[in-house]
């Protein structure tokens, strides 16, 4: 006799292991992303020092070449502000998840909207930073520091952009009739996992790229 | 009813104000990180920054991503992949850091010989 799949509270489908399969899939996907970003960070670290040693600027940090100080290109206060913005977006995201689980739809919608807006502000900071670097002569082809820096932060920015679209689709669905029904909590929670992951990747990038000389 | 609400809340983590408090704590840690990066702490700087970053990572994963409250299988799945990711990163650094250093030495020697 076939058994119907177990259904947890809120309509989430659970497996025989007691886990929700879509949520488990998201965790496995995020695990694979660790490999992806880990490789990009390692590549950046290897080539950053090559640029400093070879003396081909612009440089990430202040460097003295032939007695002359070449100032680093990073604007730490600006990046700290964008880091703060992304951290706060994690708070609004977790409040959206809370609202979805508690069936407080207004709280959920406000949380999703705030998270999207904060994500867009973060992207605005990133575009500004990229443009500034471009004006200072650093682009993808300038040197290996430029190539690996833009590759890493660009891919992270793309993830933020995808996250904004993901949250936007949930927000739009929440306004539609019959949209986000019994499984609302699970849908928003899974989107929240993705968003928080983007945040923790930035926590690592901020420290390794910007703060550690 | 009240019991049910309490049960659901416990299952899904903390109360909203507690999340806000954690967010404020993370912001304070970020400010401390910024201060450390400007302060002259010598060899302590890198371990301190990496430690604080790891702490923020664990807090977000444990509380905001609910791993602390969720089924253990999620933690195991993520921890296994994260460990593999860290090992791959270390392996790449070990493999290519030396190569990068050698290529830089070779390049400098070539420049000096010219």
mmCIF file of C-alpha atoms in Angstrom:
data_model
loop_
_atom_site.group_PDB
_atom_site.id
_atom_site.type_symbol
_atom_site.label_atom_id
_atom_site.label_comp_id
_atom_site.label_asym_id
_atom_site.label_seq_id
_atom_site.Cartn_x
_atom_site.Cartn_y
_atom_site.Cartn_z
ATOM 1 C CA UNK A 1 0.000 0.000 0.000
ATOM 2 C CA UNK A 2 1.416 3.366 -1.007
ATOM 3 C CA UNK A 3 1.873 5.927 1.713
ATOM 4 C CA UNK A 4 1.056 9.579 1.143
ATOM 5 C CA UNK A 5 3.982 11.879 1.804
ATOM 6 C CA UNK A 6 4.037 13.295 5.289
ATOM 7 C CA UNK A 7 3.047 16.933 5.569
ATOM 8 C CA UNK A 8 4.487 19.123 8.298
ATOM 9 C CA UNK A 9 2.720 22.143 9.730
ATOM 10 C CA UNK A 10 2.302 24.918 7.187
ATOM 11 C CA UNK A 11 1.988 22.370 4.397
ATOM 12 C CA UNK A 12 5.702 21.644 3.976
ATOM 13 C CA UNK A 13 6.440 18.187 2.562
ATOM 14 C CA UNK A 14 8.766 16.140 4.693
ATOM 15 C CA UNK A 15 10.702 12.997 3.852
ATOM 16 C CA UNK A 16 11.215 9.829 5.875
ATOM 17 C CA UNK A 17 14.289 11.503 7.394
ATOM 18 C CA UNK A 18 12.048 14.173 8.918
ATOM 19 C CA UNK A 19 13.484 16.919 6.734
ATOM 20 C CA UNK A 20 11.760 19.110 4.158
ATOM 21 C CA UNK A 21 13.170 18.028 0.805
ATOM 22 C CA UNK A 22 13.210 21.452 -0.870
ATOM 23 C CA UNK A 23 14.959 22.950 2.124
ATOM 24 C CA UNK A 24 17.519 20.147 2.136
ATOM 25 C CA UNK A 25 18.100 20.742 -1.568
ATOM 26 C CA UNK A 26 18.742 24.432 -0.897
ATOM 27 C CA UNK A 27 21.254 23.562 1.828
ATOM 28 C CA UNK A 28 23.075 21.210 -0.561
ATOM 29 C CA UNK A 29 23.075 23.919 -3.243
ATOM 30 C CA UNK A 30 24.508 26.410 -0.737
ATOM 31 C CA UNK A 31 27.153 23.828 0.167
ATOM 32 C CA UNK A 32 28.199 23.663 -3.492
ATOM 33 C CA UNK A 33 28.380 27.457 -3.506
ATOM 34 C CA UNK A 34 30.959 27.234 -0.690
ATOM 35 C CA UNK A 35 33.258 25.388 -3.108
ATOM 36 C CA UNK A 36 32.617 27.979 -5.798
ATOM 37 C CA UNK A 37 33.353 31.025 -3.662
ATOM 38 C CA UNK A 38 36.208 29.263 -1.842
ATOM 39 C CA UNK A 39 37.989 28.725 -5.166
ATOM 40 C CA UNK A 40 37.455 32.349 -6.204
ATOM 41 C CA UNK A 41 38.780 33.657 -2.879
ATOM 42 C CA UNK A 42 41.868 31.406 -3.112
ATOM 43 C CA UNK A 43 42.535 32.619 -6.674
ATOM 44 C CA UNK A 44 42.235 36.240 -5.561
ATOM 45 C CA UNK A 45 44.651 35.745 -2.648
ATOM 46 C CA UNK A 46 47.254 34.084 -4.840
ATOM 47 C CA UNK A 47 47.241 36.787 -7.514
ATOM 48 C CA UNK A 48 46.861 39.842 -5.275
ATOM 49 C CA UNK A 49 50.389 39.389 -3.948
ATOM 50 C CA UNK A 50 51.716 38.829 -7.447
ATOM 51 C CA UNK A 51 50.523 42.308 -8.434
ATOM 52 C CA UNK A 52 52.089 43.932 -5.380
ATOM 53 C CA UNK A 53 55.386 42.125 -5.931
ATOM 54 C CA UNK A 54 55.526 43.019 -9.610
ATOM 55 C CA UNK A 55 54.741 46.655 -8.909
ATOM 56 C CA UNK A 56 52.028 46.936 -11.556
ATOM 57 C CA UNK A 57 49.229 49.121 -10.133
ATOM 58 C CA UNK A 58 46.596 50.049 -9.200
ATOM 59 C CA UNK A 59 47.136 48.227 -5.910
ATOM 60 C CA UNK A 60 44.647 47.001 -3.331
ATOM 61 C CA UNK A 61 46.655 48.487 -0.419
ATOM 62 C CA UNK A 62 49.235 51.229 0.133
ATOM 63 C CA UNK A 63 52.534 50.120 -1.436
ATOM 64 C CA UNK A 64 55.952 51.819 -1.421
ATOM 65 C CA UNK A 65 57.781 51.519 -4.744
ATOM 66 C CA UNK A 66 61.228 53.107 -5.112
ATOM 67 C CA UNK A 67 60.536 55.265 -2.055
ATOM 68 C CA UNK A 68 57.255 56.528 -3.480
ATOM 69 C CA UNK A 69 53.999 55.618 -1.722
ATOM 70 C CA UNK A 70 51.293 54.344 -4.061
ATOM 71 C CA UNK A 71 47.939 54.581 -2.323
ATOM 72 C CA UNK A 72 45.642 51.563 -2.235
ATOM 73 C CA UNK A 73 42.478 51.657 -4.290
ATOM 74 C CA UNK A 74 40.090 50.306 -1.632
ATOM 75 C CA UNK A 75 37.729 52.706 0.116
ATOM 76 C CA UNK A 76 37.237 50.857 3.419
ATOM 77 C CA UNK A 77 34.669 53.242 5.007
ATOM 78 C CA UNK A 78 32.490 52.985 1.871
ATOM 79 C CA UNK A 79 32.690 49.179 1.802
ATOM 80 C CA UNK A 80 31.997 49.045 5.552
ATOM 81 C CA UNK A 81 28.801 50.998 4.942
ATOM 82 C CA UNK A 82 27.690 48.595 2.221
ATOM 83 C CA UNK A 83 28.569 45.675 4.532
ATOM 84 C CA UNK A 84 26.359 47.229 7.211
ATOM 85 C CA UNK A 85 23.531 47.556 4.668
ATOM 86 C CA UNK A 86 23.796 43.871 3.714
ATOM 87 C CA UNK A 87 23.882 42.832 7.391
ATOM 88 C CA UNK A 88 20.708 44.806 8.037
ATOM 89 C CA UNK A 89 19.074 43.131 5.035
ATOM 90 C CA UNK A 90 19.654 39.820 6.819
ATOM 91 C CA UNK A 91 17.708 41.172 9.808
ATOM 92 C CA UNK A 92 14.778 42.258 7.634
ATOM 93 C CA UNK A 93 14.899 38.879 5.852
ATOM 94 C CA UNK A 94 14.717 36.908 9.071
ATOM 95 C CA UNK A 95 11.753 39.084 10.132
ATOM 96 C CA UNK A 96 10.060 38.283 6.809
ATOM 97 C CA UNK A 97 10.568 34.559 7.482
ATOM 98 C CA UNK A 98 9.187 35.006 10.997
ATOM 99 C CA UNK A 99 6.143 36.817 9.593
ATOM 100 C CA UNK A 100 5.561 34.068 7.019
ATOM 101 C CA UNK A 101 5.703 31.325 9.658
ATOM 102 C CA UNK A 102 3.411 33.223 12.015
ATOM 103 C CA UNK A 103 0.972 34.008 9.149
ATOM 104 C CA UNK A 104 1.568 37.711 9.651
ATOM 105 C CA UNK A 105 1.449 38.567 5.960
ATOM 106 C CA UNK A 106 1.929 42.316 6.420
ATOM 107 C CA UNK A 107 5.129 41.694 8.357
ATOM 108 C CA UNK A 108 6.297 39.222 5.716
ATOM 109 C CA UNK A 109 5.638 41.626 2.841
ATOM 110 C CA UNK A 110 7.319 44.515 4.644
ATOM 111 C CA UNK A 111 10.314 42.299 5.431
ATOM 112 C CA UNK A 112 10.635 41.122 1.833
ATOM 113 C CA UNK A 113 10.309 44.660 0.468
ATOM 114 C CA UNK A 114 12.873 46.057 2.927
ATOM 115 C CA UNK A 115 15.306 43.240 2.116
ATOM 116 C CA UNK A 116 14.964 43.897 -1.605
ATOM 117 C CA UNK A 117 15.533 47.622 -1.137
ATOM 118 C CA UNK A 118 18.602 47.054 1.055
ATOM 119 C CA UNK A 119 19.896 44.568 -1.534
ATOM 120 C CA UNK A 120 19.487 47.196 -4.245
ATOM 121 C CA UNK A 121 21.315 49.773 -2.101
ATOM 122 C CA UNK A 122 24.172 47.283 -1.687
ATOM 123 C CA UNK A 123 24.285 46.797 -5.459
ATOM 124 C CA UNK A 124 24.309 50.586 -5.865
ATOM 125 C CA UNK A 125 27.389 50.756 -3.632
ATOM 126 C CA UNK A 126 29.024 48.036 -5.694
ATOM 127 C CA UNK A 127 28.310 49.802 -8.998
ATOM 128 C CA UNK A 128 29.734 53.028 -7.540
ATOM 129 C CA UNK A 129 32.860 51.187 -6.363
ATOM 130 C CA UNK A 130 33.343 49.504 -9.760
ATOM 131 C CA UNK A 131 32.957 52.833 -11.576
ATOM 132 C CA UNK A 132 35.427 54.521 -9.228
ATOM 133 C CA UNK A 133 37.949 51.734 -9.792
ATOM 134 C CA UNK A 134 37.385 52.050 -13.533
ATOM 135 C CA UNK A 135 38.193 55.776 -13.376
ATOM 136 C CA UNK A 136 41.366 54.961 -11.440
ATOM 137 C CA UNK A 137 42.451 52.609 -14.212
ATOM 138 C CA UNK A 138 41.504 49.241 -12.728
ATOM 139 C CA UNK A 139 39.396 46.898 -14.815
ATOM 140 C CA UNK A 140 39.190 43.192 -15.604
ATOM 141 C CA UNK A 141 42.218 43.298 -17.913
ATOM 142 C CA UNK A 142 44.513 45.718 -16.044
ATOM 143 C CA UNK A 143 46.254 43.103 -13.925
ATOM 144 C CA UNK A 144 45.546 39.858 -12.090
ATOM 145 C CA UNK A 145 44.352 41.774 -9.027
ATOM 146 C CA UNK A 146 41.709 43.479 -11.179
ATOM 147 C CA UNK A 147 40.737 40.241 -12.913
ATOM 148 C CA UNK A 148 40.290 38.217 -9.729
ATOM 149 C CA UNK A 149 38.751 41.084 -7.736
ATOM 150 C CA UNK A 150 36.067 41.851 -10.327
ATOM 151 C CA UNK A 151 35.409 38.152 -10.889
ATOM 152 C CA UNK A 152 34.844 37.464 -7.188
ATOM 153 C CA UNK A 153 32.892 40.578 -6.220
ATOM 154 C CA UNK A 154 31.043 40.560 -9.555
ATOM 155 C CA UNK A 155 29.818 37.019 -8.993
ATOM 156 C CA UNK A 156 28.780 37.949 -5.475
ATOM 157 C CA UNK A 157 26.925 40.975 -6.810
ATOM 158 C CA UNK A 158 25.211 38.731 -9.359
ATOM 159 C CA UNK A 159 24.069 36.516 -6.493
ATOM 160 C CA UNK A 160 22.643 39.571 -4.722
ATOM 161 C CA UNK A 161 20.848 40.550 -7.939
ATOM 162 C CA UNK A 162 19.391 37.055 -8.325
ATOM 163 C CA UNK A 163 18.325 37.217 -4.665
ATOM 164 C CA UNK A 164 16.518 40.508 -5.229
ATOM 165 C CA UNK A 165 14.626 38.966 -8.178
ATOM 166 C CA UNK A 166 13.864 35.835 -6.123
ATOM 167 C CA UNK A 167 12.432 37.899 -3.259
ATOM 168 C CA UNK A 168 10.581 40.100 -5.744
ATOM 169 C CA UNK A 169 8.878 37.046 -7.227
ATOM 170 C CA UNK A 170 7.758 35.947 -3.745
ATOM 171 C CA UNK A 171 6.509 39.427 -2.940
ATOM 172 C CA UNK A 172 4.588 39.608 -6.224
ATOM 173 C CA UNK A 173 3.113 36.161 -5.591
ATOM 174 C CA UNK A 174 2.001 37.221 -2.118
ATOM 175 C CA UNK A 175 -0.148 39.949 -3.678
ATOM 176 C CA UNK A 176 -1.783 37.544 -6.135
ATOM 177 C CA UNK A 177 -4.928 35.714 -5.154
ATOM 178 C CA UNK A 178 -4.124 32.150 -4.091
ATOM 179 C CA UNK A 179 -0.423 33.036 -4.273
ATOM 180 C CA UNK A 180 1.765 31.718 -1.437
ATOM 181 C CA UNK A 181 -0.804 29.578 0.263
ATOM 182 C CA UNK A 182 -0.186 26.897 2.817
ATOM 183 C CA UNK A 183 3.477 26.586 1.960
ATOM 184 C CA UNK A 184 4.242 30.285 2.357
ATOM 185 C CA UNK A 185 6.485 29.746 5.355
ATOM 186 C CA UNK A 186 8.631 27.165 3.598
ATOM 187 C CA UNK A 187 8.950 29.220 0.389
ATOM 188 C CA UNK A 188 10.046 32.345 2.246
ATOM 189 C CA UNK A 189 12.347 30.376 4.537
ATOM 190 C CA UNK A 190 14.135 28.789 1.567
ATOM 191 C CA UNK A 191 14.526 32.208 -0.073
ATOM 192 C CA UNK A 192 15.829 33.432 3.290
ATOM 193 C CA UNK A 193 18.483 30.701 3.329
ATOM 194 C CA UNK A 194 19.735 31.897 -0.044
ATOM 195 C CA UNK A 195 19.766 35.532 1.079
ATOM 196 C CA UNK A 196 21.579 34.845 4.351
ATOM 197 C CA UNK A 197 24.148 32.786 2.441
ATOM 198 C CA UNK A 198 24.856 35.769 0.202
ATOM 199 C CA UNK A 199 25.368 37.748 3.407
ATOM 200 C CA UNK A 200 27.790 35.258 4.983
ATOM 201 C CA UNK A 201 29.817 35.093 1.776
ATOM 202 C CA UNK A 202 30.153 38.876 1.962
ATOM 203 C CA UNK A 203 31.205 38.624 5.641
ATOM 204 C CA UNK A 204 34.148 36.485 4.467
ATOM 205 C CA UNK A 205 34.892 38.630 1.390
ATOM 206 C CA UNK A 206 34.836 41.849 3.442
ATOM 207 C CA UNK A 207 37.381 40.474 5.896
ATOM 208 C CA UNK A 208 39.663 38.656 3.471
ATOM 209 C CA UNK A 209 39.666 41.183 0.610
ATOM 210 C CA UNK A 210 39.226 44.524 2.306
ATOM 211 C CA UNK A 211 40.319 44.355 5.938
ATOM 212 C CA UNK A 212 43.313 42.010 5.879
ATOM 213 C CA UNK A 213 46.200 43.831 4.142
ATOM 214 C CA UNK B 1 -3.949 28.537 21.135
ATOM 215 C CA UNK B 2 -1.304 30.402 23.042
ATOM 216 C CA UNK B 3 0.492 27.130 23.519
ATOM 217 C CA UNK B 4 0.375 26.495 19.755
ATOM 218 C CA UNK B 5 1.807 29.907 18.957
ATOM 219 C CA UNK B 6 4.591 29.359 21.478
ATOM 220 C CA UNK B 7 5.370 25.986 19.917
ATOM 221 C CA UNK B 8 5.603 27.453 16.421
ATOM 222 C CA UNK B 9 7.801 30.301 17.650
ATOM 223 C CA UNK B 10 10.160 27.880 19.333
ATOM 224 C CA UNK B 11 10.356 25.764 16.190
ATOM 225 C CA UNK B 12 11.282 28.749 14.033
ATOM 226 C CA UNK B 13 13.799 30.387 16.279
ATOM 227 C CA UNK B 14 13.588 33.603 18.230
ATOM 228 C CA UNK B 15 11.286 36.565 18.674
ATOM 229 C CA UNK B 16 11.589 39.593 16.334
ATOM 230 C CA UNK B 17 13.304 41.802 18.928
ATOM 231 C CA UNK B 18 15.850 39.078 19.583
ATOM 232 C CA UNK B 19 16.684 38.974 15.866
ATOM 233 C CA UNK B 20 17.063 42.760 15.857
ATOM 234 C CA UNK B 21 19.374 42.495 18.887
ATOM 235 C CA UNK B 22 21.518 39.910 17.078
ATOM 236 C CA UNK B 23 21.651 42.193 14.017
ATOM 237 C CA UNK B 24 22.791 45.087 16.231
ATOM 238 C CA UNK B 25 25.458 42.824 17.743
ATOM 239 C CA UNK B 26 26.710 41.893 14.279
ATOM 240 C CA UNK B 27 26.885 45.584 13.329
ATOM 241 C CA UNK B 28 28.942 46.301 16.477
ATOM 242 C CA UNK B 29 31.326 43.455 15.591
ATOM 243 C CA UNK B 30 31.715 44.964 12.098
ATOM 244 C CA UNK B 31 32.687 48.294 13.691
ATOM 245 C CA UNK B 32 35.220 46.475 15.904
ATOM 246 C CA UNK B 33 36.628 44.752 12.796
ATOM 247 C CA UNK B 34 36.988 48.137 11.127
ATOM 248 C CA UNK B 35 38.809 49.511 14.192
ATOM 249 C CA UNK B 36 41.151 46.500 14.242
ATOM 250 C CA UNK B 37 41.999 47.007 10.557
ATOM 251 C CA UNK B 38 43.157 50.574 11.309
ATOM 252 C CA UNK B 39 44.783 49.865 14.692
ATOM 253 C CA UNK B 40 48.391 48.727 14.822
ATOM 254 C CA UNK B 41 47.953 45.309 16.421
ATOM 255 C CA UNK B 42 50.848 43.610 14.631
ATOM 256 C CA UNK B 43 50.613 39.849 14.274
ATOM 257 C CA UNK B 44 47.336 39.747 16.254
ATOM 258 C CA UNK B 45 45.434 41.553 13.522
ATOM 259 C CA UNK B 46 44.854 38.694 11.068
ATOM 260 C CA UNK B 47 43.785 36.051 13.646
ATOM 261 C CA UNK B 48 41.493 38.580 15.343
ATOM 262 C CA UNK B 49 39.830 39.576 12.065
ATOM 263 C CA UNK B 50 39.437 35.953 10.947
ATOM 264 C CA UNK B 51 38.057 34.988 14.370
ATOM 265 C CA UNK B 52 35.471 37.770 14.383
ATOM 266 C CA UNK B 53 34.502 36.967 10.803
ATOM 267 C CA UNK B 54 34.058 33.281 11.716
ATOM 268 C CA UNK B 55 31.958 34.286 14.733
ATOM 269 C CA UNK B 56 29.650 36.411 12.541
ATOM 270 C CA UNK B 57 29.440 33.529 10.063
ATOM 271 C CA UNK B 58 28.389 31.078 12.792
ATOM 272 C CA UNK B 59 25.815 33.495 14.267
ATOM 273 C CA UNK B 60 24.138 34.113 10.894
ATOM 274 C CA UNK B 61 24.124 30.406 9.987
ATOM 275 C CA UNK B 62 23.006 29.270 13.449
ATOM 276 C CA UNK B 63 20.349 31.830 14.282
ATOM 277 C CA UNK B 64 19.289 33.686 11.120
ATOM 278 C CA UNK B 65 19.401 30.522 8.977
ATOM 279 C CA UNK B 66 17.888 28.531 11.863
ATOM 280 C CA UNK B 67 20.410 25.693 11.746
ATOM 281 C CA UNK B 68 20.504 25.772 15.550
ATOM 282 C CA UNK B 69 16.779 25.013 15.699
ATOM 283 C CA UNK B 70 16.433 22.784 12.624
ATOM 284 C CA UNK B 71 16.904 19.112 11.841
ATOM 285 C CA UNK B 72 20.494 17.958 12.293
ATOM 286 C CA UNK B 73 20.687 16.642 8.719
ATOM 287 C CA UNK B 74 20.719 20.215 7.358
ATOM 288 C CA UNK B 75 23.702 21.030 9.570
ATOM 289 C CA UNK B 76 25.490 17.877 8.478
ATOM 290 C CA UNK B 77 24.851 18.550 4.778
ATOM 291 C CA UNK B 78 26.099 22.124 5.018
ATOM 292 C CA UNK B 79 29.019 21.390 7.357
ATOM 293 C CA UNK B 80 30.286 18.629 5.051
ATOM 294 C CA UNK B 81 30.209 20.922 2.001
ATOM 295 C CA UNK B 82 31.700 23.839 3.929
ATOM 296 C CA UNK B 83 34.550 21.654 5.179
ATOM 297 C CA UNK B 84 35.200 20.486 1.629
ATOM 298 C CA UNK B 85 35.101 24.110 0.444
ATOM 299 C CA UNK B 86 37.618 25.217 3.076
ATOM 300 C CA UNK B 87 39.889 22.283 2.222
ATOM 301 C CA UNK B 88 39.719 23.078 -1.506
ATOM 302 C CA UNK B 89 40.578 26.716 -0.721
ATOM 303 C CA UNK B 90 43.552 25.673 1.422
ATOM 304 C CA UNK B 91 44.678 23.166 -1.209
ATOM 305 C CA UNK B 92 44.575 25.818 -3.930
ATOM 306 C CA UNK B 93 46.506 28.251 -1.750
ATOM 307 C CA UNK B 94 49.101 25.605 -0.901
ATOM 308 C CA UNK B 95 49.485 24.565 -4.532
ATOM 309 C CA UNK B 96 49.617 27.966 -6.176
ATOM 310 C CA UNK B 97 51.038 30.283 -3.518
ATOM 311 C CA UNK B 98 54.440 28.728 -4.088
ATOM 312 C CA UNK B 99 54.018 28.882 -7.852
ATOM 313 C CA UNK B 100 53.009 32.520 -7.665
ATOM 314 C CA UNK B 101 56.023 33.316 -5.478
ATOM 315 C CA UNK B 102 58.330 31.455 -7.878
ATOM 316 C CA UNK B 103 56.926 33.223 -10.896
ATOM 317 C CA UNK B 104 57.370 36.584 -9.156
ATOM 318 C CA UNK B 105 60.992 35.746 -8.276
ATOM 319 C CA UNK B 106 61.624 34.676 -11.850
ATOM 320 C CA UNK B 107 60.038 37.825 -13.204
ATOM 321 C CA UNK B 108 62.096 40.051 -10.913
ATOM 322 C CA UNK B 109 65.286 38.244 -11.821
ATOM 323 C CA UNK B 110 64.422 38.656 -15.497
ATOM 324 C CA UNK B 111 63.794 42.381 -14.925
ATOM 325 C CA UNK B 112 67.105 42.764 -13.056
ATOM 326 C CA UNK B 113 69.035 40.890 -15.735
ATOM 327 C CA UNK B 114 67.574 43.197 -18.414
#
